Structure formats: structure tokens, C-alpha cells
Amino acid sequence: MSSRSAFDPSGSDPSSFDPGPLIRKHRTADATLTVTAQGAPLAGQEVVVAQRRHKFLFGCIGGDFIPLANGDAPAPDQPAAAGSQEVADLWLDVFNFATLPFYWGWFEPERGRPDTERTLAAARWFADRGCVVKGHPLVWHTETAGWLMDLPNAEIAKAQVDRIRREVTEFAGVIDMWDVINEVVIMPIFDKYDNGITRICREMGRIPMVRMVFDAAREANPQATLLLNDFDMSAAYECLIEGLLEAGVEIGVLGLQSHMHQGYWGEEKTLATIDRFARYGLPIHFTETTIVSGHIMPEEIVDLNDYQIPEWPTTPEGEARQADEVVRHYKTLLSHPSVEAMTYWGLSDGGWLGAPGGFVRVDGTPKPAYEALRSLVKDEWWLPPTTMVTDDDGRVRFTGFLGEYEVSAGGRTAVFTLDEPGGATVEAAI
Amino acid sequence: MSSRSAFDPSGSDPSSFDPGPLIRKHRTADATLTVTAQGAPLAGQEVVVAQRRHKFLFGCIGGDFIPLANGDAPAPDQPAAAGSQEVADLWLDVFNFATLPFYWGWFEPERGRPDTERTLAAARWFADRGCVVKGHPLVWHTETAGWLMDLPNAEIAKAQVDRIRREVTEFAGVIDMWDVINEVVIMPIFDKYDNGITRICREMGRIPMVRMVFDAAREANPQATLLLNDFDMSAAYECLIEGLLEAGVEIGVLGLQSHMHQGYWGEEKTLATIDRFARYGLPIHFTETTIVSGHIMPEEIVDLNDYQIPEWPTTPEGEARQADEVVRHYKTLLSHPSVEAMTYWGLSDGGWLGAPGGFVRVDGTPKPAYEALRSLVKDEWWLPPTTMVTDDDGRVRFTGFLGEYEVSAGGRTAVFTLDEPGGATVEAAI
């Protein structure tokens, strides 16, 4: 598949891939900004232009901060530092996109007593800090509500639809983006344990199931961005997507998981994967990415959940490798125009599988990967406050990453955005 | 998935699976046959009842006998014995269902000069000997016509549709069963080499491609049985099928390949696989089965075509194992009511990959697997000419495998069929 990627089709050294020109092409605008004051161009004046926000969604899961956002004591099952204000500051300095947990078995362990208020407080906490917030997931066979097992299938389906309507409605305006359904490829044939969602997916079939839950979410919030999400990057996911699109199910975004506990994918596999899913013309989100800073999980493990070890330490060599791979991975994703978001699966170590997959150690100190990512997001790909002088027509020219900017002069500030790559003519009235 | 198969859900010893009762349940009828002569029951008479044909399609590829059927010299690229009358006799003694090759690149290497006559003569040769004949395949990215590469995509699609119409029309009445399209799961992302079919499948998408070619085949022969066929037994094939069914594409039969060069699947995997595809309510054909009588291909080989060795001998131990596995495999398939056909992929050794996958050695002598299969098909599952005495109402009772029978008395013979399992009341007028 390399012939369809940015690589030389002869399949030579992946290190020859240079994402730089593609990132500039797809992620930056050459802006001509006209600054006006009281309707007239502000000519020959010093102005300061500064980026405020990225358009690209640099995401991370945010569940660690639910206690902090609620003024509660840290959760007993997480490292003390992980939910601290200090780590929250690290989080907010790099990320602009939070994924919050809606696993049904956690969210509503007892039927009729959903954990709405605490989650809503956390969602508002992120939104107040300028973040886009996504809920994950509304439907999944894993971590689903145990009490579904007591219901006949028709009632499970009704409970699922009701649950979607409730959450999507109650969080609307704060959470307008949802991983609606997770891992549909395996859902009806999941055989590790019985659960209500596999039961109904097997009975209904995948496409009617997806249609049902997407319809419920869209009806509850017509403005919401609705994702299909899967870990299965094989032709199975392609076939599922093609079937859904043929059946007229309106998918907003394709979510691709990329937990790399068994090793970094590399540029070639990553681009080939994106290319295969980009051909459906839908935006792509990398929804769940992990790159470990310790030893790599053995490749013979098929279900990552089967790898349970007492301790999985982060190591200096692992941290150096992780930093390198993180930079390569983010650059690869930004080089492809279909990718609109990337969510890293946990800022702190000690999360899923106990893997050293975070950018921050259990003691709260940042790893090299954190610094490397911050330097991309807030330095290499960022316009710091920059003094420019307007020409006779009040114009300044600069190249910047897509996102929100401000321009200041004489103690006044105006905001503008760079929305599309390429040449951009924008105006800001101070 | 064992919990959905005939196994004890506790997943115990596969050898505990006893297919016998299921085979009797799904494959035999308890017949009450009334024999009449000139409108009156033939009471208290000796009659001879004999099976003539199985309803179950015991199939094998038949391309080896195209030269024989045409009165030509054997093909230079096949073992001399493989296409001989002696091996043909072995074939016809066990099988009632022939698959003939329609690989486009072989069938019409030069555009406009299809190999219709020789193939039609071979199809008639099998049909005249009581066999159902299937064509394989009408659409496939492998072995497709090289000259497609010179055409723009719209013309490739038109040539493909025209080709389907031509073959399905010209062979109708002799071949009324087709593997319409082969290996669609991988078709649009096949990346070993460029070819016309991958090009159009990638452009159209899998579902429109399948719809186009099934529509063409059905239009050319509305009575034909039309198969979708794949080697990919993963959830990908399920997703493809679900998408096609949701889109209203009328698939007649699901074809499952089972080339077992890397080892016999075993009863549990086989039944679990059937169960996953049986839930669509369509008949299932095992379209391509191979079980080798030599060493097993290493499991790390992903594409079987990548395993090319100078010699792959059949061995005495391998032949004993093959015979055992062949019996287990056929019994497993007949134990499941959804399976209507099983095609073995080559009677003689020396076929695909040079594997010792045949039931007959290159010198034309049958292996133990041949004798074992023959003893199932023509002995254990067969009613030989059997003398019975009719009761006062002209009736005899017997249990037989579904298929065609004859009853003879006083030098006269009548034919009847047992079509459905369970109790059957049939009448034969001699």
C-alpha cells in the first residue's frame, strides 16, 4: 500500500519521509491581515500578533481531573500526582481537546443513578479552559452496564437508546462531540464474556445497531459531531464503513484507535492506514493513541488486555525512544489532510494495563515526550506574540498554523481565525 | 465462540464432538415408500431400492479433465495421470459437483478470443455424467485479464459486465451456478501488483462492485445460483456480507474457502466459522478445501502464495493424517444444516503451490484419503441396491441420505427423491 502513501512507491527507507512540506501545505495559512481601527486601516503601526489556539485538536483523555474539577479528593485508584493541579497545568499547556469517560458500567452502575453531575462539572471545567470536550463512548460491549443482562433484548435496545438520548441531551452545549459506538467490528462476535450489548448487536446485525444509536444521538443533538470508533484497522473496518455508508447511516467522523503497546507503527503503516480510511471522504480522528516509554509488549499477544504484569516500568532508553516516536507520529498525522484530531490515551503513567504510556511519570514529572510534544504544539507549530509593522494599507503578512489568533495595538486587541490552509485574507478591527 | 457451536460451552475436548446424530438429523430421511403398478399398490412383493445420487454436493475442481473431455492430449503442465480416464473414473465415483475454471486471464488472454468451446465441452462432459457444474470465478483481481490495464476504469467495468453476461448466457443450462466474485474483502486494497479489477473496485467501493456484477449475472440467467466467495473468514467477511444484505444485493450462497495448507482447522474452529456465517440465513458452500498429506506449511506464512518450495512430497504419515482429517472435516460439514456443498480443491497432487493436497498421487494411485472419502460417500452415507418386501399397502420403510433413488421390481424401475430430512412419504409408480 505504500504506493498510495507519501512514500516513494519503490518502498525505500521510511526515514526518507519528510512531513515538513506537507504539514506546511495542509496546516498553515499565508495570512494577509488588515488591521483597522474605527473603520480605517491602521497604517505604519507596530502590532503584536499572537496565536491563541490550534484548529487541529490536540487531545488527551481527561478523566484524571474529574476529582480536581469537582473539588474532590483524588481517586484512590490513581497515582496521587496524576490528578493534581500541577499535572493539570501540564495537560492544559499542550492539549485543547479532552475526552471524558462515559463507560456505561461506570457511569450508571445502578440503573437510574447516572454519574451526570460530576462528569458535567468536569466537562465544564475543560470547556471553561478553552477545550473541545468529547464523550467516550455511548455504546460499547466492554464496561457496559451489568444490569442489562437482566433484560430481554428489546429492552436492552430501548435502554441503550434512552441512555444515548439522556447523555447527549444533558451534556449538549458542553459536550457536542461523541464516540457514539465503539468497536462494532468485534461487537456481535465478542466471546470473552456475555454482555447485553453483544447480545443485541448479534441479534440486530451491525448496521441496524449503528443506525439505531447514531439516529438517537443525532436526534438528541443535531449539531453534535458523531464518531464511529474502532481498534480494528483491517479490511473489516473498511467493510463495516462501506456497508454503513451504503445504508445511508450518517457517520460524522471515523475514529481510528492506535494503541501501540506492541511498538510504534512507523510512518509507512500509519500513512497507509490513513489512506485506506481517508478514501471515504470523512474526517479522521486518531482517537486513542498510546506509545510506551518502557519495554514493548510481546507481539504474540493478540488482545492487549491479556498482558498483565506486576510492574511495567518507564526507562531512560524507553523515554528517549518514546519522545522520538511521539514526534514522528504527530508529524505524520499532521502531514495528512484528512486527520483533524489526535487523542493521546493518558497523560500520566499508571493508566490502562499499568503501561508506561504517559508523557508524565507517576511522580508527576514530565518525560522527554512531554517536552517534545509541547515544543511542537507551542513552539514549532505556534506563533508566539510577534511584533510586526503594518504597511500603508494597514497590512501585515505572516505564516501561521490554522487556529485562533489575536492582534493587539495601542492597548486594544482583536481576534481572528485562520481556518483554511493556503492564502488567507483576514481583517481585524481593533 | 464455542458456546454457539455444537460443543459443550465449557469448551472441553473437541474429540468429544459426535457428528453422527446431527448428520442423521440433517441429512437423512425416514422414508415410507409406496410402490404402485398400474395405479394399484404393489403389495407383498420384493423390490430393490438403491440410491442414485446425493443431494449434498460433493464437489471437486474439474479442470484437469478439460483435455480428456475434448479428446485432446493432456496439458503439458499437469502430471500425466491427473487428466487420465482412470483418474476421471476415480473422480466420478465420489463427486457429483464439478467446479470449472473461468479465470479471465486464462479464459480470454487475448480480448475477443474466449476459450468458450473447450470449456463448454468439459462442462457438458460433467453434466452428462450427472454432475452439477459451477463456473469459478467471473470476477477476481488475481488471474484477471492483463489487457484490462490498457483501459480507463469505466471501460474496465463495462468489459467486466459484458464478460459476465457473455459467459453466463452461453453456458446457461449446462452451468447454472457461478462463483460470481471472488475475494472482495481484499480486492480494493490488494497491493501485490496493479490490475484492472482492483482499480475499479477501489474506485467504486466493494458494495457497488458486487451489486454490479451480481446484477449482470442474474439478468443473464435468472435461474442461476450465484455465490459470493472469500478466503477471509474474519469479521471482515461478516461486515461485507452485512453491508451487501443491507444494501439489498441478492446473494444466493455464501462461499467459504478453507485451504488448510497450514493445518486442519479442527471441528471447533470449523463449526464456529460456519455458525458465524450461518446466521445470515443463506446456504453455505465450502468452496475450496485443501488438506495436505505432507508437511504443514509454516504458520508464519501469511499469503499462501509466498510459500514456494522445489518439492513438497506426500508422505505415509501425512497420508494417514490427511485421511483422518478429511473424514473429520466432511463429517463436521454434514453435521451443520447450513452447509449444502463442499468442493475439494484438486483430486490429484501437483496442483496449486505444488502441494500434496490431492486424494490421488502424481502417479495416479489413490491415497488413503480417497478411500476414506469414498467409503463415506458411497458406503456409510449411501444406500446400495437393497432388497425389501412391500407390505399389504405396497409400502417399504427405510432410512436414507437425501438424494435421488430408484426402486425396481419385475424388471421395471421408477425414480424418486428424498428432499428434506425427517419423515418422508413418497410414492413411485413402476
PDB file of C-alpha atoms in Angstrom, chain A residues 169-371:
ATOM      1  CA  THR A 169     -29.251  15.962  25.683  1.00  0.00           C
ATOM      2  CA  GLU A 170     -27.977  16.731  29.170  1.00  0.00           C
ATOM      3  CA  PHE A 171     -24.422  17.462  28.030  1.00  0.00           C
ATOM      4  CA  ALA A 172     -25.354  19.426  24.883  1.00  0.00           C
ATOM      5  CA  GLY A 173     -23.567  22.759  24.680  1.00  0.00           C
ATOM      6  CA  VAL A 174     -20.698  21.440  26.770  1.00  0.00           C
ATOM      7  CA  ILE A 175     -20.127  18.137  25.010  1.00  0.00           C
ATOM      8  CA  ASP A 176     -21.073  18.315  21.355  1.00  0.00           C
ATOM      9  CA  MET A 177     -18.817  15.506  20.185  1.00  0.00           C
ATOM     10  CA  TRP A 178     -19.339  11.814  20.924  1.00  0.00           C
ATOM     11  CA  ASP A 179     -17.716   8.484  20.281  1.00  0.00           C
ATOM     12  CA  VAL A 180     -21.185   7.114  19.664  1.00  0.00           C
ATOM     13  CA  ILE A 181     -20.273   3.453  19.305  1.00  0.00           C
ATOM     14  CA  ASN A 182     -17.035   1.679  19.961  1.00  0.00           C
ATOM     15  CA  GLU A 183     -15.582  -1.445  18.330  1.00  0.00           C
ATOM     16  CA  VAL A 184     -18.531  -2.574  16.248  1.00  0.00           C
ATOM     17  CA  VAL A 185     -16.412  -4.935  14.163  1.00  0.00           C
ATOM     18  CA  ILE A 186     -15.984  -7.339  17.064  1.00  0.00           C
ATOM     19  CA  MET A 187     -19.161  -6.363  18.944  1.00  0.00           C
ATOM     20  CA  PRO A 188     -21.529  -9.163  17.814  1.00  0.00           C
ATOM     21  CA  ILE A 189     -18.892 -11.906  17.997  1.00  0.00           C
ATOM     22  CA  PHE A 190     -17.141 -10.780  21.174  1.00  0.00           C
ATOM     23  CA  ASP A 191     -16.868 -14.004  23.145  1.00  0.00           C
ATOM     24  CA  LYS A 192     -14.838 -13.235  26.273  1.00  0.00           C
ATOM     25  CA  TYR A 193     -17.956 -12.853  28.380  1.00  0.00           C
ATOM     26  CA  ASP A 194     -21.672 -12.451  27.924  1.00  0.00           C
ATOM     27  CA  ASN A 195     -22.985  -8.872  27.914  1.00  0.00           C
ATOM     28  CA  GLY A 196     -26.126  -7.047  26.878  1.00  0.00           C
ATOM     29  CA  ILE A 197     -24.600  -5.094  24.001  1.00  0.00           C
ATOM     30  CA  THR A 198     -23.120  -8.096  22.235  1.00  0.00           C
ATOM     31  CA  ARG A 199     -26.478  -9.808  22.605  1.00  0.00           C
ATOM     32  CA  ILE A 200     -28.422  -7.085  20.810  1.00  0.00           C
ATOM     33  CA  CYS A 201     -25.736  -6.415  18.206  1.00  0.00           C
ATOM     34  CA  ARG A 202     -25.695 -10.086  17.342  1.00  0.00           C
ATOM     35  CA  GLU A 203     -29.455 -10.157  17.053  1.00  0.00           C
ATOM     36  CA  MET A 204     -29.847  -6.889  15.121  1.00  0.00           C
ATOM     37  CA  GLY A 205     -26.715  -7.011  12.988  1.00  0.00           C
ATOM     38  CA  ARG A 206     -24.029  -4.359  12.954  1.00  0.00           C
ATOM     39  CA  ILE A 207     -25.582  -1.906  10.513  1.00  0.00           C
ATOM     40  CA  PRO A 208     -29.041  -1.670  12.127  1.00  0.00           C
ATOM     41  CA  MET A 209     -27.314  -1.333  15.508  1.00  0.00           C
ATOM     42  CA  VAL A 210     -25.130   1.552  14.352  1.00  0.00           C
ATOM     43  CA  ARG A 211     -28.071   3.188  12.609  1.00  0.00           C
ATOM     44  CA  MET A 212     -30.180   2.956  15.768  1.00  0.00           C
ATOM     45  CA  VAL A 213     -27.594   4.546  18.033  1.00  0.00           C
ATOM     46  CA  PHE A 214     -26.486   7.223  15.585  1.00  0.00           C
ATOM     47  CA  ASP A 215     -30.094   8.187  14.944  1.00  0.00           C
ATOM     48  CA  ALA A 216     -30.687   8.513  18.681  1.00  0.00           C
ATOM     49  CA  ALA A 217     -27.608  10.694  19.164  1.00  0.00           C
ATOM     50  CA  ARG A 218     -28.340  12.929  16.199  1.00  0.00           C
ATOM     51  CA  GLU A 219     -31.948  13.388  17.229  1.00  0.00           C
ATOM     52  CA  ALA A 220     -30.842  14.442  20.701  1.00  0.00           C
ATOM     53  CA  ASN A 221     -28.266  16.924  19.406  1.00  0.00           C
ATOM     54  CA  PRO A 222     -28.423  17.632  15.666  1.00  0.00           C
ATOM     55  CA  GLN A 223     -25.293  19.810  15.905  1.00  0.00           C
ATOM     56  CA  ALA A 224     -23.143  17.171  17.514  1.00  0.00           C
ATOM     57  CA  THR A 225     -20.130  15.611  15.798  1.00  0.00           C
ATOM     58  CA  LEU A 226     -20.680  11.864  15.882  1.00  0.00           C
ATOM     59  CA  LEU A 227     -17.870   9.354  15.632  1.00  0.00           C
ATOM     60  CA  LEU A 228     -17.654   5.680  14.796  1.00  0.00           C
ATOM     61  CA  ASN A 229     -14.615   4.298  16.595  1.00  0.00           C
ATOM     62  CA  ASP A 230     -12.673   1.050  16.244  1.00  0.00           C
ATOM     63  CA  PHE A 231      -9.372  -0.612  17.015  1.00  0.00           C
ATOM     64  CA  ASP A 232      -9.670  -2.985  14.065  1.00  0.00           C
ATOM     65  CA  MET A 233      -7.662  -1.345  11.289  1.00  0.00           C
ATOM     66  CA  SER A 234      -8.101  -4.287   8.920  1.00  0.00           C
ATOM     67  CA  ALA A 235     -10.344  -4.557   5.885  1.00  0.00           C
ATOM     68  CA  ALA A 236     -13.085  -5.468   8.365  1.00  0.00           C
ATOM     69  CA  TYR A 237     -13.453  -1.852   9.429  1.00  0.00           C
ATOM     70  CA  GLU A 238     -13.436  -0.761   5.789  1.00  0.00           C
ATOM     71  CA  CYS A 239     -16.205  -3.229   5.001  1.00  0.00           C
ATOM     72  CA  LEU A 240     -18.213  -2.047   8.005  1.00  0.00           C
ATOM     73  CA  ILE A 241     -17.833   1.594   6.962  1.00  0.00           C
ATOM     74  CA  GLU A 242     -18.746   0.853   3.345  1.00  0.00           C
ATOM     75  CA  GLY A 243     -21.841  -1.006   4.490  1.00  0.00           C
ATOM     76  CA  LEU A 244     -22.877   1.846   6.769  1.00  0.00           C
ATOM     77  CA  LEU A 245     -22.357   4.473   4.094  1.00  0.00           C
ATOM     78  CA  GLU A 246     -24.257   2.421   1.503  1.00  0.00           C
ATOM     79  CA  ALA A 247     -27.049   2.045   4.046  1.00  0.00           C
ATOM     80  CA  GLY A 248     -27.160   5.820   4.472  1.00  0.00           C
ATOM     81  CA  VAL A 249     -26.015   5.904   8.093  1.00  0.00           C
ATOM     82  CA  GLU A 250     -24.586   9.376   8.616  1.00  0.00           C
ATOM     83  CA  ILE A 251     -21.196   8.977  10.202  1.00  0.00           C
ATOM     84  CA  GLY A 252     -19.576  12.308  11.038  1.00  0.00           C
ATOM     85  CA  VAL A 253     -16.018  11.230  11.728  1.00  0.00           C
ATOM     86  CA  LEU A 254     -14.090   7.974  11.513  1.00  0.00           C
ATOM     87  CA  GLY A 255     -12.236   7.194  14.719  1.00  0.00           C
ATOM     88  CA  LEU A 256      -9.062   5.117  14.444  1.00  0.00           C
ATOM     89  CA  GLN A 257      -7.504   3.676  17.575  1.00  0.00           C
ATOM     90  CA  SER A 258      -3.745   3.249  17.679  1.00  0.00           C
ATOM     91  CA  HIS A 259      -2.648   1.761  20.977  1.00  0.00           C
ATOM     92  CA  MET A 260       0.992   0.973  20.209  1.00  0.00           C
ATOM     93  CA  HIS A 261       1.907  -1.083  23.253  1.00  0.00           C
ATOM     94  CA  GLN A 262       3.488  -3.545  20.855  1.00  0.00           C
ATOM     95  CA  GLY A 263       5.607  -0.913  19.156  1.00  0.00           C
ATOM     96  CA  TYR A 264       5.332   2.278  17.170  1.00  0.00           C
ATOM     97  CA  TRP A 265       3.609   1.751  13.820  1.00  0.00           C
ATOM     98  CA  GLY A 266       6.083   3.857  11.884  1.00  0.00           C
ATOM     99  CA  GLU A 267       5.321   6.368   9.168  1.00  0.00           C
ATOM    100  CA  GLU A 268       4.610   3.917   6.384  1.00  0.00           C
ATOM    101  CA  LYS A 269       1.982   1.871   8.197  1.00  0.00           C
ATOM    102  CA  THR A 270       0.438   4.994   9.661  1.00  0.00           C
ATOM    103  CA  LEU A 271       0.086   6.721   6.304  1.00  0.00           C
ATOM    104  CA  ALA A 272      -1.134   3.582   4.572  1.00  0.00           C
ATOM    105  CA  THR A 273      -3.783   3.173   7.278  1.00  0.00           C
ATOM    106  CA  ILE A 274      -4.896   6.766   6.967  1.00  0.00           C
ATOM    107  CA  ASP A 275      -5.034   6.461   3.182  1.00  0.00           C
ATOM    108  CA  ARG A 276      -7.267   3.405   3.368  1.00  0.00           C
ATOM    109  CA  PHE A 277      -9.784   5.200   5.574  1.00  0.00           C
ATOM    110  CA  ALA A 278      -9.394   8.646   4.035  1.00  0.00           C
ATOM    111  CA  ARG A 279     -10.875   7.388   0.792  1.00  0.00           C
ATOM    112  CA  TYR A 280     -14.361   7.549   2.282  1.00  0.00           C
ATOM    113  CA  GLY A 281     -14.100  11.339   2.316  1.00  0.00           C
ATOM    114  CA  LEU A 282     -14.819  11.628   6.030  1.00  0.00           C
ATOM    115  CA  PRO A 283     -12.621  13.413   8.574  1.00  0.00           C
ATOM    116  CA  ILE A 284     -10.392  11.094  10.569  1.00  0.00           C
ATOM    117  CA  HIS A 285      -9.657  11.301  14.275  1.00  0.00           C
ATOM    118  CA  PHE A 286      -6.894   9.303  15.872  1.00  0.00           C
ATOM    119  CA  THR A 287      -8.959   8.641  18.972  1.00  0.00           C
ATOM    120  CA  GLU A 288      -6.777   6.539  21.217  1.00  0.00           C
ATOM    121  CA  THR A 289      -3.023   6.571  20.868  1.00  0.00           C
ATOM    122  CA  THR A 290      -0.516   5.057  23.246  1.00  0.00           C
ATOM    123  CA  ILE A 291       3.270   4.861  22.784  1.00  0.00           C
ATOM    124  CA  VAL A 292       5.091   3.311  25.729  1.00  0.00           C
ATOM    125  CA  SER A 293       8.312   4.511  27.334  1.00  0.00           C
ATOM    126  CA  GLY A 294       9.225   1.078  28.687  1.00  0.00           C
ATOM    127  CA  HIS A 295       9.670  -2.332  27.129  1.00  0.00           C
ATOM    128  CA  ILE A 296       7.395  -3.282  24.243  1.00  0.00           C
ATOM    129  CA  MET A 297       4.607  -5.792  24.779  1.00  0.00           C
ATOM    130  CA  PRO A 298       5.425  -9.115  23.059  1.00  0.00           C
ATOM    131  CA  GLU A 299       3.954  -9.278  19.578  1.00  0.00           C
ATOM    132  CA  GLU A 300       2.269 -12.633  20.138  1.00  0.00           C
ATOM    133  CA  ILE A 301      -0.276 -11.037  22.486  1.00  0.00           C
ATOM    134  CA  VAL A 302      -3.491 -10.664  20.479  1.00  0.00           C
ATOM    135  CA  ASP A 303      -5.799  -8.970  22.974  1.00  0.00           C
ATOM    136  CA  LEU A 304      -3.745  -6.316  24.761  1.00  0.00           C
ATOM    137  CA  ASN A 305      -5.866  -6.926  27.867  1.00  0.00           C
ATOM    138  CA  ASP A 306      -4.274 -10.370  28.173  1.00  0.00           C
ATOM    139  CA  TYR A 307      -0.931  -8.795  29.084  1.00  0.00           C
ATOM    140  CA  GLN A 308      -0.981  -8.290  32.826  1.00  0.00           C
ATOM    141  CA  ILE A 309       2.335  -7.885  34.587  1.00  0.00           C
ATOM    142  CA  PRO A 310       3.037  -6.740  38.153  1.00  0.00           C
ATOM    143  CA  GLU A 311       5.141  -3.777  37.074  1.00  0.00           C
ATOM    144  CA  TRP A 312       5.849  -2.167  33.733  1.00  0.00           C
ATOM    145  CA  PRO A 313       8.476   0.478  34.401  1.00  0.00           C
ATOM    146  CA  THR A 314       9.363   3.508  32.360  1.00  0.00           C
ATOM    147  CA  THR A 315      13.066   3.525  31.488  1.00  0.00           C
ATOM    148  CA  PRO A 316      15.504   6.207  30.296  1.00  0.00           C
ATOM    149  CA  GLU A 317      16.040   4.462  26.963  1.00  0.00           C
ATOM    150  CA  GLY A 318      12.313   3.903  26.640  1.00  0.00           C
ATOM    151  CA  GLU A 319      11.605   7.546  27.339  1.00  0.00           C
ATOM    152  CA  ALA A 320      14.079   8.665  24.680  1.00  0.00           C
ATOM    153  CA  ARG A 321      12.524   6.291  22.161  1.00  0.00           C
ATOM    154  CA  GLN A 322       9.014   7.389  23.119  1.00  0.00           C
ATOM    155  CA  ALA A 323       9.895  11.059  22.636  1.00  0.00           C
ATOM    156  CA  ASP A 324      11.259  10.329  19.189  1.00  0.00           C
ATOM    157  CA  GLU A 325       8.263   8.238  18.198  1.00  0.00           C
ATOM    158  CA  VAL A 326       5.767  10.739  19.560  1.00  0.00           C
ATOM    159  CA  VAL A 327       7.282  13.489  17.449  1.00  0.00           C
ATOM    160  CA  ARG A 328       7.299  11.257  14.370  1.00  0.00           C
ATOM    161  CA  HIS A 329       3.714  10.185  14.984  1.00  0.00           C
ATOM    162  CA  TYR A 330       2.299  13.676  15.429  1.00  0.00           C
ATOM    163  CA  LYS A 331       4.211  14.907  12.397  1.00  0.00           C
ATOM    164  CA  THR A 332       2.908  12.016  10.325  1.00  0.00           C
ATOM    165  CA  LEU A 333      -0.678  12.693  11.339  1.00  0.00           C
ATOM    166  CA  LEU A 334      -0.453  16.405  10.636  1.00  0.00           C
ATOM    167  CA  SER A 335       1.065  15.684   7.233  1.00  0.00           C
ATOM    168  CA  HIS A 336      -2.208  14.083   6.092  1.00  0.00           C
ATOM    169  CA  PRO A 337      -5.080  16.463   5.382  1.00  0.00           C
ATOM    170  CA  SER A 338      -7.811  14.045   6.483  1.00  0.00           C
ATOM    171  CA  VAL A 339      -6.674  13.897  10.094  1.00  0.00           C
ATOM    172  CA  GLU A 340      -8.391  16.515  12.232  1.00  0.00           C
ATOM    173  CA  ALA A 341      -7.670  15.278  15.736  1.00  0.00           C
ATOM    174  CA  MET A 342      -5.332  13.099  17.738  1.00  0.00           C
ATOM    175  CA  THR A 343      -6.146  11.987  21.262  1.00  0.00           C
ATOM    176  CA  TYR A 344      -3.362  10.638  23.410  1.00  0.00           C
ATOM    177  CA  TRP A 345      -4.560   7.929  25.776  1.00  0.00           C
ATOM    178  CA  GLY A 346      -3.454   9.300  29.122  1.00  0.00           C
ATOM    179  CA  LEU A 347      -1.035  11.995  30.206  1.00  0.00           C
ATOM    180  CA  SER A 348       0.144  10.103  33.300  1.00  0.00           C
ATOM    181  CA  ASP A 349       1.641   6.652  33.658  1.00  0.00           C
ATOM    182  CA  GLY A 350      -0.292   4.056  35.568  1.00  0.00           C
ATOM    183  CA  GLY A 351      -3.347   4.010  33.341  1.00  0.00           C
ATOM    184  CA  TRP A 352      -4.641   1.212  31.139  1.00  0.00           C
ATOM    185  CA  LEU A 353      -2.696  -2.060  31.641  1.00  0.00           C
ATOM    186  CA  GLY A 354      -0.351  -0.229  34.017  1.00  0.00           C
ATOM    187  CA  ALA A 355       1.669   0.646  30.944  1.00  0.00           C
ATOM    188  CA  PRO A 356       4.238   3.458  30.985  1.00  0.00           C
ATOM    189  CA  GLY A 357       2.294   5.080  28.185  1.00  0.00           C
ATOM    190  CA  GLY A 358       2.027   8.549  29.681  1.00  0.00           C
ATOM    191  CA  PHE A 359       4.013  11.680  28.969  1.00  0.00           C
ATOM    192  CA  VAL A 360       4.258  12.218  32.748  1.00  0.00           C
ATOM    193  CA  ARG A 361       5.707   9.764  35.276  1.00  0.00           C
ATOM    194  CA  VAL A 362       3.770   8.582  38.331  1.00  0.00           C
ATOM    195  CA  ASP A 363       5.639  11.175  40.404  1.00  0.00           C
ATOM    196  CA  GLY A 364       4.226  13.939  38.219  1.00  0.00           C
ATOM    197  CA  THR A 365       7.434  14.838  36.383  1.00  0.00           C
ATOM    198  CA  PRO A 366       7.251  15.215  32.627  1.00  0.00           C
ATOM    199  CA  LYS A 367       9.089  12.793  30.379  1.00  0.00           C
ATOM    200  CA  PRO A 368      11.051  13.853  27.291  1.00  0.00           C
ATOM    201  CA  ALA A 369       7.972  13.062  25.196  1.00  0.00           C
ATOM    202  CA  TYR A 370       6.034  15.765  27.005  1.00  0.00           C
ATOM    203  CA  GLU A 371       8.672  18.367  26.324  1.00  0.00           C
TER     204      GLU A 371
END
